[in-house]
């Protein structure tokens, strides 16, 4: 299977705190890769290195490299706007903009220069359908997105991400604020989306990782302890620390 993103000897420091320690990790194309581990272990920090969201944090120093299709995204010539179009992000709390459902989805394409109404209509419809939301909102596209339920808002955020045609979707605990039914809908959606996109997800929920991820990486205190096919990591962990975490001895 092709490698879409590759981290090599990746270290990240917040000031003097060594938050990621020499991480080597391949993220396969058209697969779901889950990052698991206890709070504060570096999994969200690692996720954010994949589209340079850590650029917004003060006193961050990064060494090593992250490549997207074999090109180093930390090269000084990289345009981060184009990078984040290719590598979209969905956050833990649904964060729709205070505007209509339609305008939320059209926001990214407009920023990237699409003004034609017919084209925007097509993008909005296609993106909402891809996020399994269109049928629920088709008759109220021009009402406020803030009136949607939490689960619908999160699918809207996924649709907003899809509207700019990314290649990779990063999700930082996208279902932690949702009820079980909404969680299941998002999980089913991600299983469909991996046919077209490469997906990396941070989750606290080990059942979720075992249900949807093709590959799983276990992080602990900034170190990537173990990485492999999800079934292998959960049923035959190679590292005692992985086994202890998965069996609930800590975390």
Short mmCIF file of C-alpha atoms in Angstrom, two decimals:
data_model
loop_
_atom_site.label_atom_id
_atom_site.label_comp_id
_atom_site.label_asym_id
_atom_site.label_seq_id
_atom_site.Cartn_x
_atom_site.Cartn_y
_atom_site.Cartn_z
CA UNK A 1 0.00 0.00 0.00
CA UNK A 2 1.29 3.47 -0.92
CA UNK A 3 2.60 5.76 1.80
CA UNK A 4 0.89 9.16 1.75
CA UNK A 5 2.60 10.83 4.72
CA UNK A 6 5.88 9.88 6.33
CA UNK A 7 7.38 11.25 9.56
CA UNK A 8 11.12 10.69 9.98
CA UNK A 9 13.03 11.39 13.20
CA UNK A 10 10.37 13.94 14.13
CA UNK A 11 11.01 15.86 17.35
CA UNK A 12 8.91 18.70 18.69
CA UNK A 13 9.70 20.99 21.60
CA UNK A 14 7.39 23.45 23.36
CA UNK A 15 10.12 25.66 24.81
CA UNK A 16 12.17 23.18 26.84
CA UNK A 17 9.47 20.49 26.92
CA UNK A 18 10.28 17.60 24.58
CA UNK A 19 6.74 16.77 23.40
CA UNK A 20 7.51 14.41 20.49
CA UNK A 21 10.57 12.17 20.63
CA UNK A 22 12.10 10.90 17.42
CA UNK A 23 8.83 9.71 15.87
CA UNK A 24 9.01 7.57 12.71
CA UNK A 25 5.60 6.77 11.24
CA UNK A 26 4.16 6.00 7.80
CA UNK A 27 0.54 6.87 7.04
CA UNK A 28 -0.86 4.74 4.26
CA UNK A 29 -2.96 6.08 1.42
CA UNK A 30 -6.72 5.33 1.46
CA UNK A 31 -6.63 3.87 4.94
CA UNK A 32 -7.64 5.00 8.42
CA UNK A 33 -4.77 5.35 10.88
CA UNK A 34 -5.68 5.85 14.55
CA UNK A 35 -3.45 7.40 17.20
CA UNK A 36 -4.22 6.15 20.71
CA UNK A 37 -2.68 6.74 24.13
CA UNK A 38 -3.40 8.49 27.44
CA UNK A 39 -4.02 12.25 27.71
CA UNK A 40 -0.97 14.41 27.13
CA UNK A 41 1.02 11.67 25.37
CA UNK A 42 1.61 13.64 22.15
CA UNK A 43 -0.97 12.16 19.79
CA UNK A 44 -2.81 15.46 19.05
CA UNK A 45 0.53 17.29 18.85
CA UNK A 46 1.69 14.73 16.28
CA UNK A 47 -1.56 15.07 14.30
CA UNK A 48 -1.07 18.85 14.13
CA UNK A 49 2.46 18.47 12.76
CA UNK A 50 0.94 16.84 9.66
CA UNK A 51 -0.50 20.13 8.38
CA UNK A 52 1.69 22.53 10.37
CA UNK A 53 -1.03 23.65 12.79
CA UNK A 54 1.73 23.89 15.39
CA UNK A 55 3.02 26.92 13.45
CA UNK A 56 0.44 28.91 15.44
CA UNK A 57 1.92 27.91 18.80
CA UNK A 58 4.63 30.05 20.38
CA UNK A 59 8.10 28.67 21.16
CA UNK A 60 7.64 25.53 19.07
CA UNK A 61 10.76 23.97 17.57
CA UNK A 62 10.55 21.03 15.19
CA UNK A 63 13.38 18.86 13.88
CA UNK A 64 13.24 15.91 11.51
CA UNK A 65 10.85 15.90 8.62
CA UNK A 66 7.30 15.16 7.53
CA UNK A 67 6.76 14.34 3.88
CA UNK A 68 3.51 14.43 1.91
CA UNK A 69 3.90 12.45 -1.32
CA UNK A 70 7.66 12.47 -0.63
CA UNK A 71 7.89 16.29 -0.38
CA UNK A 72 8.96 17.79 2.95
CA UNK A 73 6.12 19.97 4.24
CA UNK A 74 8.54 21.86 6.52
CA UNK A 75 10.56 23.12 3.56
CA UNK A 76 10.65 26.95 3.69
CA UNK A 77 9.17 27.14 0.17
CA UNK A 78 5.96 25.32 1.15
CA UNK A 79 2.81 27.46 0.98
CA UNK A 80 0.91 26.51 4.15
CA UNK A 81 -2.42 27.65 2.64
CA UNK A 82 -2.05 25.10 -0.15
CA UNK A 83 -0.79 22.49 2.34
CA UNK A 84 -3.88 22.92 4.54
CA UNK A 85 -6.11 22.67 1.48
CA UNK A 86 -4.53 19.27 0.77
CA UNK A 87 -4.47 18.21 4.45
CA UNK A 88 -7.74 19.26 6.10
CA UNK A 89 -8.51 19.17 9.81
CA UNK A 90 -11.64 18.44 11.86
CA UNK A 91 -11.49 19.32 15.55
CA UNK A 92 -12.83 17.76 18.74
CA UNK A 93 -15.62 20.28 19.30
CA UNK A 94 -17.80 20.91 16.24
CA UNK A 95 -16.99 24.48 15.20
CA UNK A 96 -19.40 25.64 12.50
CA UNK A 97 -19.09 29.29 11.55
CA UNK A 98 -22.00 31.54 12.66
CA UNK A 99 -23.51 31.62 9.18
CA UNK A 100 -25.80 29.46 7.07
CA UNK A 101 -25.19 25.78 6.36
CA UNK A 102 -24.59 26.67 2.70
CA UNK A 103 -22.09 29.43 3.51
CA UNK A 104 -20.18 27.15 5.88
CA UNK A 105 -19.52 24.66 3.10
CA UNK A 106 -18.94 27.33 0.43
CA UNK A 107 -16.50 29.23 2.65
CA UNK A 108 -13.32 27.38 1.62
CA UNK A 109 -14.03 27.27 -2.13
CA UNK A 110 -14.81 31.02 -2.07
CA UNK A 111 -11.48 31.74 -0.33
CA UNK A 112 -9.76 29.73 -3.06
CA UNK A 113 -11.37 31.91 -5.73
CA UNK A 114 -14.57 30.11 -6.77
CA UNK A 115 -17.34 32.69 -7.26
CA UNK A 116 -19.66 31.04 -9.78
CA UNK A 117 -23.01 30.30 -8.07
CA UNK A 118 -23.75 27.12 -10.05
CA UNK A 119 -20.29 25.79 -9.25
CA UNK A 120 -20.69 26.64 -5.55
CA UNK A 121 -24.16 25.02 -5.49
CA UNK A 122 -22.65 21.83 -6.92
CA UNK A 123 -19.75 21.82 -4.42
CA UNK A 124 -22.09 22.39 -1.45
CA UNK A 125 -24.45 19.61 -2.52
CA UNK A 126 -21.64 17.18 -3.32
CA UNK A 127 -19.80 17.87 -0.05
CA UNK A 128 -22.92 17.55 2.11
CA UNK A 129 -23.80 14.28 0.35
CA UNK A 130 -20.26 13.00 0.90
CA UNK A 131 -20.62 13.85 4.60
CA UNK A 132 -23.97 12.00 4.76
CA UNK A 133 -25.78 15.19 5.76
CA UNK A 134 -27.51 16.45 2.64
CA UNK A 135 -30.81 14.60 3.09
CA UNK A 136 -31.16 16.01 6.62
CA UNK A 137 -30.54 19.65 5.67
CA UNK A 138 -31.50 20.02 2.00
CA UNK A 139 -34.60 22.09 2.84
CA UNK A 140 -32.76 24.50 5.18
CA UNK A 141 -29.43 25.22 3.55
CA UNK A 142 -29.84 28.95 4.14
CA UNK A 143 -30.63 28.70 7.85
CA UNK A 144 -28.00 29.03 10.57
CA UNK A 145 -25.60 26.12 11.00
CA UNK A 146 -25.73 26.75 14.75
CA UNK A 147 -29.26 25.28 14.79
CA UNK A 148 -27.97 21.81 13.91
CA UNK A 149 -27.47 19.07 16.51
CA UNK A 150 -23.92 18.31 17.69
CA UNK A 151 -23.61 15.27 15.45
CA UNK A 152 -24.92 17.22 12.43
CA UNK A 153 -22.54 20.09 13.19
CA UNK A 154 -19.59 17.68 13.18
CA UNK A 155 -20.68 16.21 9.83
CA UNK A 156 -21.03 19.79 8.54
CA UNK A 157 -17.42 20.43 9.61
CA UNK A 158 -16.41 17.31 7.66
CA UNK A 159 -18.38 18.59 4.64
CA UNK A 160 -16.62 21.98 4.98
CA UNK A 161 -13.29 20.14 4.95
CA UNK A 162 -14.30 18.06 1.89
CA UNK A 163 -15.44 21.15 -0.05
CA UNK A 164 -11.86 22.21 -0.80
CA UNK A 165 -11.05 18.71 -2.11
CA UNK A 166 -8.34 17.63 0.33
CA UNK A 167 -6.25 14.51 -0.10
CA UNK A 168 -5.88 13.86 3.62
CA UNK A 169 -8.34 14.38 6.51
CA UNK A 170 -7.03 14.76 10.06
CA UNK A 171 -9.55 14.32 12.89
CA UNK A 172 -8.78 15.18 16.50
CA UNK A 173 -11.20 13.15 18.65
CA UNK A 174 -14.11 14.05 16.36
CA UNK A 175 -16.74 12.08 18.32
CA UNK A 176 -15.72 12.75 21.94
CA UNK A 177 -18.49 15.37 22.37
CA UNK A 178 -21.15 13.26 20.61
CA UNK A 179 -23.77 10.73 21.67
CA UNK A 180 -23.43 7.04 20.62
CA UNK A 181 -25.79 7.31 17.61
CA UNK A 182 -24.00 10.37 16.20
CA UNK A 183 -20.67 8.66 16.89
CA UNK A 184 -21.75 5.62 14.87
CA UNK A 185 -22.80 7.85 11.95
CA UNK A 186 -19.39 9.56 11.90
CA UNK A 187 -17.60 6.19 12.09
CA UNK A 188 -19.65 4.82 9.18
CA UNK A 189 -18.92 7.99 7.25
CA UNK A 190 -15.16 7.69 7.78
CA UNK A 191 -15.24 4.07 6.59
CA UNK A 192 -16.80 5.30 3.33
CA UNK A 193 -14.53 8.33 2.96
CA UNK A 194 -11.33 6.28 3.10
CA UNK A 195 -12.13 5.00 -0.42
CA UNK A 196 -11.22 8.50 -1.63
CA UNK A 197 -9.15 10.06 1.16
CA UNK A 198 -6.32 9.24 3.53
CA UNK A 199 -7.54 9.57 7.13
CA UNK A 200 -5.71 9.99 10.43
CA UNK A 201 -7.72 10.13 13.65
CA UNK A 202 -6.81 10.78 17.28
CA UNK A 203 -9.14 8.87 19.58
CA UNK A 204 -9.37 8.14 23.29
CA UNK A 205 -11.84 5.41 22.49
CA UNK A 206 -10.01 2.14 21.92
CA UNK A 207 -13.20 0.41 20.77
CA UNK A 208 -13.49 3.09 18.10
CA UNK A 209 -9.91 2.49 16.95
CA UNK A 210 -10.51 -1.25 16.79
CA UNK A 211 -13.78 -0.74 14.86
CA UNK A 212 -12.64 1.65 12.14
CA UNK A 213 -8.83 1.89 11.91
CA UNK A 214 -6.75 -0.14 9.48
CA UNK A 215 -3.58 0.86 11.35
CA UNK A 216 -3.02 2.01 14.93
CA UNK A 217 -0.14 3.86 16.58
CA UNK A 218 0.22 3.91 20.37
CA UNK A 219 1.80 7.03 21.86
CA UNK A 220 3.17 7.38 25.39
CA UNK A 221 4.94 10.42 26.87
CA UNK A 222 5.86 11.79 23.44
CA UNK A 223 7.17 8.48 22.14
CA UNK A 224 5.52 6.41 19.43
CA UNK A 225 5.75 3.05 21.20
CA UNK A 226 4.11 0.73 18.70
CA UNK A 227 2.57 0.91 15.25
CA UNK A 228 1.03 -1.73 13.05
CA UNK A 229 -2.16 -3.21 11.65
CA UNK A 230 -4.92 -2.52 14.16
CA UNK A 231 -5.76 -6.16 14.66
CA UNK A 232 -2.11 -6.99 15.44
CA UNK A 233 -1.65 -4.07 17.84
CA UNK A 234 -4.79 -5.01 19.79
CA UNK A 235 -4.48 -8.80 19.74
CA UNK A 236 -0.70 -9.31 19.75
CA UNK A 237 1.01 -6.15 21.00
CA UNK A 238 4.79 -6.38 20.80
CA UNK A 239 5.48 -3.91 23.63
CA UNK A 240 4.46 -4.53 27.25
CA UNK A 241 3.42 -0.85 27.58
CA UNK A 242 0.97 -1.24 24.70
CA UNK A 243 -0.50 -4.35 26.28
CA UNK A 244 -0.84 -2.59 29.65
CA UNK A 245 -2.66 0.35 28.07
CA UNK A 246 -4.99 -1.75 25.93
CA UNK A 247 -5.90 -4.03 28.84
CA UNK A 248 -6.68 -1.02 31.03
CA UNK A 249 -3.80 -1.30 33.49
CA UNK A 250 -3.15 2.43 33.08
CA UNK A 251 -4.36 5.44 31.07
#
